[in-house]
Coordinates of C-alpha atoms in Angstrom, one line a residue:
X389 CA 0.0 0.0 0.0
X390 CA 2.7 2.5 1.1
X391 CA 4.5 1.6 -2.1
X392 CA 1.7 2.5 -4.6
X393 CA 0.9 5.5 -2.6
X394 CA 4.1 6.7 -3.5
X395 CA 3.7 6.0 -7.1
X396 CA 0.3 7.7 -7.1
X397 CA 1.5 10.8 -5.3
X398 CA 4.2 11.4 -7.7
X399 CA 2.0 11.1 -10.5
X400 CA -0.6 12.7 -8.9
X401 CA 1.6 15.4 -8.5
X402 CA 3.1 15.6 -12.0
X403 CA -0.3 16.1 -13.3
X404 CA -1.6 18.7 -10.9
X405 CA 0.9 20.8 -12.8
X406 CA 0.1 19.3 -16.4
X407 CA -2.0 20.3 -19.2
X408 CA -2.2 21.2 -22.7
X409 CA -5.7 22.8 -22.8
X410 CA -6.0 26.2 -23.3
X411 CA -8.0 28.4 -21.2
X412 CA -11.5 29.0 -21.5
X413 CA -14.0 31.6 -20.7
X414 CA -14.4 31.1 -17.2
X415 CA -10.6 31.3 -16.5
X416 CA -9.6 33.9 -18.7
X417 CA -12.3 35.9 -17.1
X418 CA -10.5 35.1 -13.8
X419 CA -7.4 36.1 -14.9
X420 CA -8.8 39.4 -16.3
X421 CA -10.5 40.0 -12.6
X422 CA -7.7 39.0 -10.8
X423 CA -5.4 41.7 -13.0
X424 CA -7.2 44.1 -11.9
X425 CA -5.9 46.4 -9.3
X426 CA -6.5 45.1 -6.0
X427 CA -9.0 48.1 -5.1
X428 CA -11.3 47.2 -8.0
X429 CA -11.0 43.2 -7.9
X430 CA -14.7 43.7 -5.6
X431 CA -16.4 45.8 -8.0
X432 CA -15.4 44.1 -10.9
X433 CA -16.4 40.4 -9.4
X434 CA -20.1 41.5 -10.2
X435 CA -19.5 40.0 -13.5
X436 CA -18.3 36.8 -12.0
X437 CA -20.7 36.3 -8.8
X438 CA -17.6 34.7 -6.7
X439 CA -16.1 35.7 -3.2
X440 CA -13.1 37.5 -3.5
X441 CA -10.4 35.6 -1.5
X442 CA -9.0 33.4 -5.4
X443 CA -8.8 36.5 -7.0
X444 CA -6.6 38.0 -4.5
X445 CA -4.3 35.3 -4.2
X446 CA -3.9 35.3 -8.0
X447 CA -3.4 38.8 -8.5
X448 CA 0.1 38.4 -6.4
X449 CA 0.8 35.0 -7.7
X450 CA 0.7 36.2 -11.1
X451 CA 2.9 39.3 -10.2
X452 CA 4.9 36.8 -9.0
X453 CA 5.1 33.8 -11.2
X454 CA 4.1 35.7 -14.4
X455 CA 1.1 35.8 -16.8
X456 CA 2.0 32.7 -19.1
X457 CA -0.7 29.8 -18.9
X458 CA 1.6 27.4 -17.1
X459 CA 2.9 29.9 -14.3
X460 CA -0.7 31.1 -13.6
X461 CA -2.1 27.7 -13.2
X462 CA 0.6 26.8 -11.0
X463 CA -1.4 28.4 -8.2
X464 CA -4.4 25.7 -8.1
X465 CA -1.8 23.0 -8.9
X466 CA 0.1 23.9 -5.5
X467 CA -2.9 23.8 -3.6
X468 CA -3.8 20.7 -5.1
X469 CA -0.5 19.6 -4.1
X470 CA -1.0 21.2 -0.6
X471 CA -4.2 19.2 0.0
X472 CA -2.0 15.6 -0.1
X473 CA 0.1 15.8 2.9
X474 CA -2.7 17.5 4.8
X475 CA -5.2 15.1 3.6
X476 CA -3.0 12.6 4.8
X477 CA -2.4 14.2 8.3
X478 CA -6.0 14.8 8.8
X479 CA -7.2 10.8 7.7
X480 CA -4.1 9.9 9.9
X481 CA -5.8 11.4 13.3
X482 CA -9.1 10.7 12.1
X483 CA -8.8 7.2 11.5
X484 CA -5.5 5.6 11.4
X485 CA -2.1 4.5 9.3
X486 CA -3.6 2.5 7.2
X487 CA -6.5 4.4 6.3
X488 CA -4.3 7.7 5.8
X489 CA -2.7 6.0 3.3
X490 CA -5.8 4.4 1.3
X491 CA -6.8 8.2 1.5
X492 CA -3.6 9.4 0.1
X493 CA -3.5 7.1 -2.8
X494 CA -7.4 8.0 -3.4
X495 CA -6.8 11.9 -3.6
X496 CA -3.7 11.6 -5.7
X497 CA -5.0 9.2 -8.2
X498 CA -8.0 11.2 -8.3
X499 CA -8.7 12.6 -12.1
X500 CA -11.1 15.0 -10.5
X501 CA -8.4 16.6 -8.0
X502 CA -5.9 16.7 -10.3
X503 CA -8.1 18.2 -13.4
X504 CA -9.2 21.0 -10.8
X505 CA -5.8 21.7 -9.9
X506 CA -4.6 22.7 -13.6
X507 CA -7.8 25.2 -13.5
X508 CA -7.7 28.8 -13.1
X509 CA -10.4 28.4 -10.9
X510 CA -11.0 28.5 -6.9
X511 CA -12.1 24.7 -6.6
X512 CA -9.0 23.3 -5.3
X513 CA -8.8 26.0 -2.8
X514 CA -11.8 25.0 -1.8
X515 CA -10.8 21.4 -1.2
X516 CA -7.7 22.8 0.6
X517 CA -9.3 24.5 2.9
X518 CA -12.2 21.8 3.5
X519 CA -9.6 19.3 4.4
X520 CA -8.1 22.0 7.0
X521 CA -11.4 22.4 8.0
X522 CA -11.8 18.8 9.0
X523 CA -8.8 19.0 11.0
X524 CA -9.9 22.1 12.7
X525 CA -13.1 20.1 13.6
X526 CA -11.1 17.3 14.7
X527 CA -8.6 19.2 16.5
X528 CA -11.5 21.3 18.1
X529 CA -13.8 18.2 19.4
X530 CA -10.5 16.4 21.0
X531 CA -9.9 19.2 23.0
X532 CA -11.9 22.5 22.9
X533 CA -10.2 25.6 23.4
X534 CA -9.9 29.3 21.9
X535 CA -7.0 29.2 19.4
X536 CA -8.9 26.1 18.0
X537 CA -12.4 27.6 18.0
X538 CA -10.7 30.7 16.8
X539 CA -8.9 28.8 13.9
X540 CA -12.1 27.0 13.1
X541 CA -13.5 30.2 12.4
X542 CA -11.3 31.3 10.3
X543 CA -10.8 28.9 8.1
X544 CA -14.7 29.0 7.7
X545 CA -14.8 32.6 6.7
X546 CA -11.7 31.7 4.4
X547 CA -14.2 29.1 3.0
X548 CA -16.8 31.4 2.6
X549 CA -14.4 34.2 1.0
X550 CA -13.8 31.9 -1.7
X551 CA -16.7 29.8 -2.9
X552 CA -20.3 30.5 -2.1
X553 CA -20.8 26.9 -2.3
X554 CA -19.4 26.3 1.2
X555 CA -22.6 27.0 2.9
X556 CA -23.7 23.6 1.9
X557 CA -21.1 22.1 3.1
X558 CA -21.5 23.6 6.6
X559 CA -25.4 22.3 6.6
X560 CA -24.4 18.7 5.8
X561 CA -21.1 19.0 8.7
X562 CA -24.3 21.1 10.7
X563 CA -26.9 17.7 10.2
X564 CA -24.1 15.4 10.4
X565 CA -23.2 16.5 14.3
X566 CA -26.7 16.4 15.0
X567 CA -27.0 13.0 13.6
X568 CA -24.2 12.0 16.2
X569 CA -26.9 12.1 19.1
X570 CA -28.5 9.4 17.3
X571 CA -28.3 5.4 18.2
X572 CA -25.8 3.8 15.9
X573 CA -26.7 0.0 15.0
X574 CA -23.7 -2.0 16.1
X575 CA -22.5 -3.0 12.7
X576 CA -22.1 0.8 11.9
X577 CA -19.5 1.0 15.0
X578 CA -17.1 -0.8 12.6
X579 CA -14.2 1.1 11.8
X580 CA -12.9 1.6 8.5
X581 CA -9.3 -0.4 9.1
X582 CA -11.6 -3.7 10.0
X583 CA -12.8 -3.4 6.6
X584 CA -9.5 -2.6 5.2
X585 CA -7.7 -5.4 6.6
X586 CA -10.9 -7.7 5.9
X587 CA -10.1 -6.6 2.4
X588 CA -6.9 -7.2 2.9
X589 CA -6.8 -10.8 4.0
X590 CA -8.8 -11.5 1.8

């Protein structure tokens, strides 16, 4: 397992930062939001609907990195690259060794997360942040206290700053905590490494 995790990571990474597909619309409108000044990036995101938070981030990167295709793409591929280890960390707590890894492989190989992350688009911020966001939950319920409430938080508003879309997410983590008050049948109390290693053995 730890040896094709390996091999999916470093492909997974590879392509995160590989395309030949030019832009279209919704990108280059991006692009042209995000090169705005940062003063006007709000007014002008009234032609694109979107929280702010992307198009900041990509107006420096691009001063930064430049204004080819490749360089401003870069930015989704290193959150995409960003979510593995942290993905990894987060299953690892949640869960266990064995299911961190399965995880790992999962998110790496994933032709979803890595088409995202060659996108001029906020998505794999998003999944970025909702994986720090599941650590901040699990870091918050283990032990409560202020910095981790407060961090919580902010990653929240950092989830609402860039995709509106985040609101459903907090109903379904909202439903799912209230759902934890509920009786759980006995074969539900089966953790995932049983049925790993079941799998496994087998």
């Amino acid at each position: 397992m730890v040896a094709i995790a390996a091999v999916d990571v470093v492909v997974g990474v590879y392509y995160r930062f590989t395309t030949t597909s030019k832009m279209w619309l919704d990108e280059a409108q991006t692009v042209n939001i995000a090169s705005f000044p940062l003063r006007s990036i709000g007014h002008a995101l009234r032609a694109d609907g979107a929280p702010p938070l992307y198009y900041y981030l990509l107006h420096v990167w691009i001063g930064v990195a430049g204004h080819s295709d490749a360089s401003i793409r870069a930015l989704s591929g290193l959150f995409g690259v960003l979510t593995l280890p942290l993905i990894w960390w987060v299953a690892r707590r949640g869960f266990g060794r064995i299911e961190a890894i399965a995880v790992l492989a999962v998110v790496a190989s994933s032709p979803f997360a890595a088409y995202f992350s060659t996108e001029t688009r906020m998505y794999s911020l998003m999944v970025l942040l909702a994986t720090a966001g599941i650590g901040a939950v699990q870091a918050l319920l283990s032990r409560p206290t202020v910095p981790r409430a407060a961090l919580l938080a902010l990653i929240t508003a950092l989830l609402l700053y860039t995709h509106y879309w985040a609101l459903y997410l907090f109903v379904v983590v909202g439903l799912e905590r209230s759902a934890w008050t509920a009786p759980i049948p006995a074969v539900a109390r089966r953790t995932m490494s049983e049925y790993i290693r079941v799998s496994v053995e087998k």
